[in-house]
PDB file of C-alpha atoms in Angstrom:
ATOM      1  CA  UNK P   1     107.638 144.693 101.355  1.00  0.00           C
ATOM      2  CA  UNK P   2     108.727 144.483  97.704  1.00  0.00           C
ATOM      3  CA  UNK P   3     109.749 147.755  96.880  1.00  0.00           C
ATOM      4  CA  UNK P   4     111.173 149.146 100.269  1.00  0.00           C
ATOM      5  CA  UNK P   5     113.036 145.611 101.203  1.00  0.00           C
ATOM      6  CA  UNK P   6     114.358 145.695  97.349  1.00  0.00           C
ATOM      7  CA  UNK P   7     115.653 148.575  97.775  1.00  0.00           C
ATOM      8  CA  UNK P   8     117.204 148.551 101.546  1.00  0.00           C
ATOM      9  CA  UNK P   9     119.129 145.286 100.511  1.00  0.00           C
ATOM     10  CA  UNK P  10     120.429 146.914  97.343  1.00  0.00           C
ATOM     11  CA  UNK P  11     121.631 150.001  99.757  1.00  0.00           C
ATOM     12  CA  UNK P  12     123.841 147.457 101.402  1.00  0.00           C
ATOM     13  CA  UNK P  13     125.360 145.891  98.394  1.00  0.00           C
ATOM     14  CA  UNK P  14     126.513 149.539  97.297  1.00  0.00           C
ATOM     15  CA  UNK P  15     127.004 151.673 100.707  1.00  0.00           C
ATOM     16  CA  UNK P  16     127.607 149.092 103.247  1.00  0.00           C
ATOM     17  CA  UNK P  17     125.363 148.685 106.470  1.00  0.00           C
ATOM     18  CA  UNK P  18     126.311 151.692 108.814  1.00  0.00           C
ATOM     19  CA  UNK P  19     125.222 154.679 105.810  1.00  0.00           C
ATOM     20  CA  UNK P  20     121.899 152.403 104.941  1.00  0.00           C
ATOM     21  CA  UNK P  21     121.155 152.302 108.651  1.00  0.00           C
ATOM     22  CA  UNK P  22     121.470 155.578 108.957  1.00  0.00           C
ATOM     23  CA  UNK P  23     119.578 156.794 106.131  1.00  0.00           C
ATOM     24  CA  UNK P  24     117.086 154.098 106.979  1.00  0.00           C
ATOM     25  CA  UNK P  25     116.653 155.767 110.463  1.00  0.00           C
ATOM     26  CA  UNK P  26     114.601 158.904 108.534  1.00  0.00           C
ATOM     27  CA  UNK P  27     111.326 156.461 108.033  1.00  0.00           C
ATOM     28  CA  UNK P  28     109.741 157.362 111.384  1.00  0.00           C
ATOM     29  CA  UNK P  29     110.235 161.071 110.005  1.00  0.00           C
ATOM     30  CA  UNK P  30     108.800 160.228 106.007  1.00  0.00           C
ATOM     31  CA  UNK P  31     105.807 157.855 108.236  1.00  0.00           C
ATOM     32  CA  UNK P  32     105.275 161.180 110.335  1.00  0.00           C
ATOM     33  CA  UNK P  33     104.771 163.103 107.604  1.00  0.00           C
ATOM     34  CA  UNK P  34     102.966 160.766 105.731  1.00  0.00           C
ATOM     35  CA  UNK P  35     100.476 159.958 108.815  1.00  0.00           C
ATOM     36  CA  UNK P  36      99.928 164.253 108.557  1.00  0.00           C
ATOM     37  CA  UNK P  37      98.597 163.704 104.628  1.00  0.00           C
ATOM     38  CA  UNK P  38      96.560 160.784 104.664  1.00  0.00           C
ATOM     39  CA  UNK P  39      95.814 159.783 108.373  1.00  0.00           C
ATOM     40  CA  UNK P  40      95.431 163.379 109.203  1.00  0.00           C
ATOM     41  CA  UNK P  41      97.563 162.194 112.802  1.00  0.00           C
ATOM     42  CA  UNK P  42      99.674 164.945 114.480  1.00  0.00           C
ATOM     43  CA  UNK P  43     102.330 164.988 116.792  1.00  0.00           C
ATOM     44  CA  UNK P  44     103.011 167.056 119.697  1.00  0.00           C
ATOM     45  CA  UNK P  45     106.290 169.167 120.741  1.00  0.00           C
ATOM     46  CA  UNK P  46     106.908 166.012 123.179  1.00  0.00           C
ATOM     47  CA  UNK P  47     106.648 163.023 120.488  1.00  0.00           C
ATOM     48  CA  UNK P  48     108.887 165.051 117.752  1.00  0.00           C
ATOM     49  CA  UNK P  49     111.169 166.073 120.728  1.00  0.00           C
ATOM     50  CA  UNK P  50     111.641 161.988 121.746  1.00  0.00           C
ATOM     51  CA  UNK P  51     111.733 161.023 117.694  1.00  0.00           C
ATOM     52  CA  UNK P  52     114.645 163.636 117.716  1.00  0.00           C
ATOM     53  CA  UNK P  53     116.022 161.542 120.872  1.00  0.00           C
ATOM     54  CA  UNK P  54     115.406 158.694 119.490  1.00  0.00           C
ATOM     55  CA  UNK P  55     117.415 158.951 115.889  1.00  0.00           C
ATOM     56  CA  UNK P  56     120.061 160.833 117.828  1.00  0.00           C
ATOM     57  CA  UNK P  57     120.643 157.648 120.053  1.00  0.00           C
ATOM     58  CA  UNK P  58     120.494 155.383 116.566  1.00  0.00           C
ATOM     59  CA  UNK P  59     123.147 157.249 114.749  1.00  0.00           C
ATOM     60  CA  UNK P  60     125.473 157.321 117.771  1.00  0.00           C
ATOM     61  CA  UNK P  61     124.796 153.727 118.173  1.00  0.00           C
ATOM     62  CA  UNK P  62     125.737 152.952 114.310  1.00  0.00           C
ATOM     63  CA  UNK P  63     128.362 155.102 113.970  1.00  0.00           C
ATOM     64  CA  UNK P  64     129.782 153.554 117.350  1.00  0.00           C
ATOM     65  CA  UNK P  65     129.465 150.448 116.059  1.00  0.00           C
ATOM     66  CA  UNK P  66     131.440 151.335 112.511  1.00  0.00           C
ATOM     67  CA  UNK P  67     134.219 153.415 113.647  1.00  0.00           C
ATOM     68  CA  UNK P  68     136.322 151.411 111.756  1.00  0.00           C
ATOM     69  CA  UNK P  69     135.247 152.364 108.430  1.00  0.00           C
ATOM     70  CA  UNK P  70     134.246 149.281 105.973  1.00  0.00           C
ATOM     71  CA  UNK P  71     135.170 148.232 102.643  1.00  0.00           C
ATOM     72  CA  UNK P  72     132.166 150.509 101.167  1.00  0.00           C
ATOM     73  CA  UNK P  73     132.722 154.246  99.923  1.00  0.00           C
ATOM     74  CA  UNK P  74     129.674 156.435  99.804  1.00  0.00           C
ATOM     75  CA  UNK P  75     127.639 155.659  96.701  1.00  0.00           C
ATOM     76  CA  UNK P  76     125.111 158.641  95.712  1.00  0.00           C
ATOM     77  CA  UNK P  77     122.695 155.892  93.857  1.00  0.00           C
ATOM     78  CA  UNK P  78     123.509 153.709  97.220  1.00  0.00           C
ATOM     79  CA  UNK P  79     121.952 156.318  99.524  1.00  0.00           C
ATOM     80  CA  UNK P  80     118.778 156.823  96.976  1.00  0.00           C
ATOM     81  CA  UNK P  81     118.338 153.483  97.552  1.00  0.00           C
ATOM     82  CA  UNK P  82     118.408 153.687 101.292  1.00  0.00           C
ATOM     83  CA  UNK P  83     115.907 156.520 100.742  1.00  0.00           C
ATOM     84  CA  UNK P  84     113.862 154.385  98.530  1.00  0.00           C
ATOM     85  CA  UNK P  85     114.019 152.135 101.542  1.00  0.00           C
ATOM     86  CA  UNK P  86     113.059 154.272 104.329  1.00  0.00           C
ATOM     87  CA  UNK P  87     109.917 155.679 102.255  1.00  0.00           C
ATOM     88  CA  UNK P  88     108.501 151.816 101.053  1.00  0.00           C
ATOM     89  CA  UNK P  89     108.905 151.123 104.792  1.00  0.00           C
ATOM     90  CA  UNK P  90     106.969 154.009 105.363  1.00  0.00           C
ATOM     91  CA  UNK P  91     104.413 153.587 102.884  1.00  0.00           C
ATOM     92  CA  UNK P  92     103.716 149.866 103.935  1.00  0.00           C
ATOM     93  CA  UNK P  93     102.951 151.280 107.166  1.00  0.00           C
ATOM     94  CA  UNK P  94     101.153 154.293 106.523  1.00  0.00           C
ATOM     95  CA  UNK P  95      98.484 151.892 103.703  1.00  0.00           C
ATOM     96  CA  UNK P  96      98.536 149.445 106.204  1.00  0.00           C
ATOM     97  CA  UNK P  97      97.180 151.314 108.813  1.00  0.00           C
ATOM     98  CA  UNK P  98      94.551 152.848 106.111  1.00  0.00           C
ATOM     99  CA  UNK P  99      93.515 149.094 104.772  1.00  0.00           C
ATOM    100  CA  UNK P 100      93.192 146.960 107.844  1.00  0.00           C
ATOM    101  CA  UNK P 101      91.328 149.568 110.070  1.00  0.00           C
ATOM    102  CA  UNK P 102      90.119 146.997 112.886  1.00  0.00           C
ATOM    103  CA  UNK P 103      91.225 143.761 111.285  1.00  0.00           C
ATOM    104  CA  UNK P 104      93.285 141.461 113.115  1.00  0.00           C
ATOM    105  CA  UNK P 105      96.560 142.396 112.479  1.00  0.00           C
ATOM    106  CA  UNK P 106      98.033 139.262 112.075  1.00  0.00           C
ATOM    107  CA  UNK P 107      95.901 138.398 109.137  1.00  0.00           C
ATOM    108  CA  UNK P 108      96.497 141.556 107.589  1.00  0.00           C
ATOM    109  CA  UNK P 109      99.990 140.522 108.060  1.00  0.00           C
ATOM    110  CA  UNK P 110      99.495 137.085 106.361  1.00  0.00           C
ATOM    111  CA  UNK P 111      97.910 139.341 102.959  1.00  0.00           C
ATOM    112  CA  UNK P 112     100.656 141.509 102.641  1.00  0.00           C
ATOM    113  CA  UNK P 113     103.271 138.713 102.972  1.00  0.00           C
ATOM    114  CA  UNK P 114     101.310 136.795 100.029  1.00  0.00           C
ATOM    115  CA  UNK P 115     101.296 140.228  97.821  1.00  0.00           C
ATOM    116  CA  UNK P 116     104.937 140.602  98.853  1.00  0.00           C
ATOM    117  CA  UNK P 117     105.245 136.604  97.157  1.00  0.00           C
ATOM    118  CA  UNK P 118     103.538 137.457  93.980  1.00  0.00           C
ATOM    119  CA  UNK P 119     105.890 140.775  93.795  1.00  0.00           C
ATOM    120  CA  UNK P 120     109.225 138.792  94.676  1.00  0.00           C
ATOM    121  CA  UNK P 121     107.993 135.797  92.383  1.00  0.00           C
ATOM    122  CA  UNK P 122     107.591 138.114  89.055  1.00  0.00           C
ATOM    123  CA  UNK P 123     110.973 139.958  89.787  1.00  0.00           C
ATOM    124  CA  UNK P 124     112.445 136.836  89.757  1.00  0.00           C
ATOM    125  CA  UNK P 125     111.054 135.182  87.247  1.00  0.00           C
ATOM    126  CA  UNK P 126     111.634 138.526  85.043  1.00  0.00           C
ATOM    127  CA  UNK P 127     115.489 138.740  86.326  1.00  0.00           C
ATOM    128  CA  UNK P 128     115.751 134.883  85.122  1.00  0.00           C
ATOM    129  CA  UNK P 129     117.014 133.992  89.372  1.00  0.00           C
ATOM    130  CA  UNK P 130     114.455 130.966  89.623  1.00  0.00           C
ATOM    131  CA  UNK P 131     118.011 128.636  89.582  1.00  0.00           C
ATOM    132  CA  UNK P 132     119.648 130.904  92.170  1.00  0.00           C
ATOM    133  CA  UNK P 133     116.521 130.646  94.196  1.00  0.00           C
ATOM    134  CA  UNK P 134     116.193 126.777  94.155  1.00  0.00           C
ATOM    135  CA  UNK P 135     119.917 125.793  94.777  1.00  0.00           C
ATOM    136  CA  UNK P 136     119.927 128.193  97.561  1.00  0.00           C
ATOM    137  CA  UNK P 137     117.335 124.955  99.310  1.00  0.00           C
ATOM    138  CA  UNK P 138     120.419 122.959  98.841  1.00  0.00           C
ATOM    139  CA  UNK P 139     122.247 124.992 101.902  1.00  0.00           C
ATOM    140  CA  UNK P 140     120.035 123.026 105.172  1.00  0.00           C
ATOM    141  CA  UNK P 141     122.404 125.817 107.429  1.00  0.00           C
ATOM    142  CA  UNK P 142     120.817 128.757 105.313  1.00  0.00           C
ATOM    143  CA  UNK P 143     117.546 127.438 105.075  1.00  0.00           C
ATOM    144  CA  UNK P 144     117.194 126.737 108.685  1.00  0.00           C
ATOM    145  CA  UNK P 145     118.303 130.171 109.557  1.00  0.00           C
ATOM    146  CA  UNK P 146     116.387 132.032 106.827  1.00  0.00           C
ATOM    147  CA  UNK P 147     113.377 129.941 108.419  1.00  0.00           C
ATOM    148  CA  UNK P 148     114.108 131.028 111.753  1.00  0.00           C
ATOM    149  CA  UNK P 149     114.319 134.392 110.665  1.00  0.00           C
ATOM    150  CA  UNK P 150     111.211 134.497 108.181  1.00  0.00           C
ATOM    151  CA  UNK P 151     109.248 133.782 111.203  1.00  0.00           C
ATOM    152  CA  UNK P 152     110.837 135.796 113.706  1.00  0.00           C
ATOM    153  CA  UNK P 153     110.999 139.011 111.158  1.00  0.00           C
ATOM    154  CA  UNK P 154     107.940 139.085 108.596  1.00  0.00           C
ATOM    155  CA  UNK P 155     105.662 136.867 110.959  1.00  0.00           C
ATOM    156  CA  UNK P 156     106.138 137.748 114.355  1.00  0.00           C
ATOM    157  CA  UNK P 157     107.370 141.355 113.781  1.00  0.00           C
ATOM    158  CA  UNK P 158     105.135 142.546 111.387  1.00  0.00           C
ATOM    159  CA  UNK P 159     102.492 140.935 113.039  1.00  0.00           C
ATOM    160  CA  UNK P 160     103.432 143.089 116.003  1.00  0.00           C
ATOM    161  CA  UNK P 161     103.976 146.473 114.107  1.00  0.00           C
ATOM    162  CA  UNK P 162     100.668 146.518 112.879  1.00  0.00           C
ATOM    163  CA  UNK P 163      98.985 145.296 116.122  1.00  0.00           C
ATOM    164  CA  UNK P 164     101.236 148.528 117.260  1.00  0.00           C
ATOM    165  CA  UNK P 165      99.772 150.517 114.476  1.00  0.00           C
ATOM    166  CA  UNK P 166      96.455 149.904 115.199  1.00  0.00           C
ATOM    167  CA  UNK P 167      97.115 151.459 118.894  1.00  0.00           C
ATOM    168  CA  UNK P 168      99.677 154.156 118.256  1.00  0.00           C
ATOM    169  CA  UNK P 169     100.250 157.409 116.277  1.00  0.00           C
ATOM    170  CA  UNK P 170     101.928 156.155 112.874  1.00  0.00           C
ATOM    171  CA  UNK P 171     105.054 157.994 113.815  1.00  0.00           C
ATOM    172  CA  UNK P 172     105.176 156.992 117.590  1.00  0.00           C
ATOM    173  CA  UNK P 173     105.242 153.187 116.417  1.00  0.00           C
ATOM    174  CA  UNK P 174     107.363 153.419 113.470  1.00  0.00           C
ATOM    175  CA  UNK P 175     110.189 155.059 115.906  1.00  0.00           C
ATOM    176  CA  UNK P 176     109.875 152.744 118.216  1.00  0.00           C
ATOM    177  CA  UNK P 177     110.544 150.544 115.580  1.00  0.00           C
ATOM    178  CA  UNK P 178     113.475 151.992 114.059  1.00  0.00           C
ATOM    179  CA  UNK P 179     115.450 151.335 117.265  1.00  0.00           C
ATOM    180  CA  UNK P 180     116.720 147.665 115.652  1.00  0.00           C
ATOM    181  CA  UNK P 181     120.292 148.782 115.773  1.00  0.00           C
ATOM    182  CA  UNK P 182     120.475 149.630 119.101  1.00  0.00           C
ATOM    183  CA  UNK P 183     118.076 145.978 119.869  1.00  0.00           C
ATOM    184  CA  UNK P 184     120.612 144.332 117.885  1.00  0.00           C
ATOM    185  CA  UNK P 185     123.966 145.004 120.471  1.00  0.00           C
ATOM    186  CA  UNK P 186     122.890 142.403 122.702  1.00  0.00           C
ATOM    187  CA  UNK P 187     122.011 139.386 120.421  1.00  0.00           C
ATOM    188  CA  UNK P 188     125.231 140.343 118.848  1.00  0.00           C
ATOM    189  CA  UNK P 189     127.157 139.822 122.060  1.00  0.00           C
ATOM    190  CA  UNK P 190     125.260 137.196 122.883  1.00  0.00           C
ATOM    191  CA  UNK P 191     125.364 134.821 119.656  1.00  0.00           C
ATOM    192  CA  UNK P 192     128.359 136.255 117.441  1.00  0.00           C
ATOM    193  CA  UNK P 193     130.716 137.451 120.633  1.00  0.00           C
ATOM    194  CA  UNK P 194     131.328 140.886 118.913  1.00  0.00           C
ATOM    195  CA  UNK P 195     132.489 143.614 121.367  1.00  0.00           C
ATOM    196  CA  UNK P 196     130.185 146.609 122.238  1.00  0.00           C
ATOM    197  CA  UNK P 197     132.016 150.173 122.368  1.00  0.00           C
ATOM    198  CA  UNK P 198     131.499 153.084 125.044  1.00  0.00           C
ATOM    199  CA  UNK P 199     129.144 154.710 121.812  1.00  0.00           C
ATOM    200  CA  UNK P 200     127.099 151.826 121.616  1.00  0.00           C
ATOM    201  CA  UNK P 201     126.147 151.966 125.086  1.00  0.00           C
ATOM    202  CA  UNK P 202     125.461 155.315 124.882  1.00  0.00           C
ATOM    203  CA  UNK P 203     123.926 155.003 121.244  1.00  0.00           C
ATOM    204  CA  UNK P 204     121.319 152.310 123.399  1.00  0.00           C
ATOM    205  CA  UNK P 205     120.804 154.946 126.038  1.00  0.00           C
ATOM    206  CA  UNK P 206     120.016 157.521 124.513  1.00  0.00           C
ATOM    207  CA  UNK P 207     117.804 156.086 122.525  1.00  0.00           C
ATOM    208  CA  UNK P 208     116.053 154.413 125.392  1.00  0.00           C
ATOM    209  CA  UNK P 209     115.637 157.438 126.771  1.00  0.00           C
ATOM    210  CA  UNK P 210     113.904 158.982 123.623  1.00  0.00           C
ATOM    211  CA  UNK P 211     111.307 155.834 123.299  1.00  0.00           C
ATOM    212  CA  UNK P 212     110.405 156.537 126.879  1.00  0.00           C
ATOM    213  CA  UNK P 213     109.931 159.905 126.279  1.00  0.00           C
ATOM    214  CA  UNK P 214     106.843 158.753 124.390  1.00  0.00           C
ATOM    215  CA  UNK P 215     104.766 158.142 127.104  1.00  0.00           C
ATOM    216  CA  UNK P 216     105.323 160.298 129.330  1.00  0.00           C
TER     217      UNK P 216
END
């Protein structure tokens, strides 16, 4: 939580959403290989073939999505970040996996969330932010949204992707899970009115097609 969320949300402030995204979109491949060297899991022609699928459909769908361009250039440090990212992602869910064996997986949630409190807590208190962090409880429109999503993102989905974890091949789940920016298209139509492009579609479908691949 700590290190790899650090380190995502500092890949935005220097490269901008679509390169993070992107670069974020090689954890299932870092949990794959992780899952080989500690889990001892393995995948087979047809689950590398539809993680293939499946990070083809996200780029298309990102790329789509910022054809534009955006007010970030590429930032070298910004893209170790998003690496730094992808790989605490990935190493939350490979120790995870290793730590809670048969636990329920929404207590195991509920432990990592309070380690992830202690981590955030000290950084702040080191990088002197306590003030920032209290008048940001001043905002009722933030707060009620951060609430919204702390539950719907740390509580629920975590919850979830460890429940998943439990059940699936480390790199199976964790590319199922890396499909958020192709999930995201329609609560962005939906709630913010933003326009979806011919690539998005296809972005979504293709990637679709790569998570059922999965079980077939």
């Amino acid at each position: 939580f700590v290190f790899g969320d650090w380190c995502l949300f500092k890949a935005f402030e220097l490269t901008g959403s679509r390169l993070s995204m992107l670069v974020m979109a090689s954890n299932p491949a870092m949990a794959a290989v992780m899952g080989y060297f500690f889990l001892s899991e393995k995948l087979g022609i047809v689950s590398v073939t539809a993680m293939l699928v499946t990070f083809t459909g996200i780029v298309i769908a990102v790329m789509a999505r910022n054809a534009s361009g955006g007010k970030h250039k590429v930032s070298f440090i910004g893209i170790l970040y998003g690496l730094g990212g992808a790989l605490g992602q990935a190493g939350g869910l490979i120790f995870s996996k290793m730590g809670m064996g048969d636990y329920n997986a929404f207590a195991a949630t509920e432990i990592r969330v309070i380690a992830a409190t202690i981590g955030f807590g000290t950084i702040i208190i080191y990088k002197k932010q306590v003030g920032f962090v209290l008048q940001s409880f001043t905002n009722k429109r933030v707060i009620y949204h951060l609430l919204v999503a702390s539950f719907l993102g740390p509580t629920i989905g975590v919850g979830l992707s460890l429940y998943a974890l439990q059940h699936a091949n480390t790199g199976v789940a964790s590319s199922i899970m890396s499909i958020v920016p192709v999930m995201i298209i329609v609560p962005s139509v939906l709630f913010l009115k933003q326009k979806v492009s011919i690539g998005e579609v296809a972005g979504a479908v293709v990637s679709t097609v790569g998570v059922i691949l999965f079980f077939v």
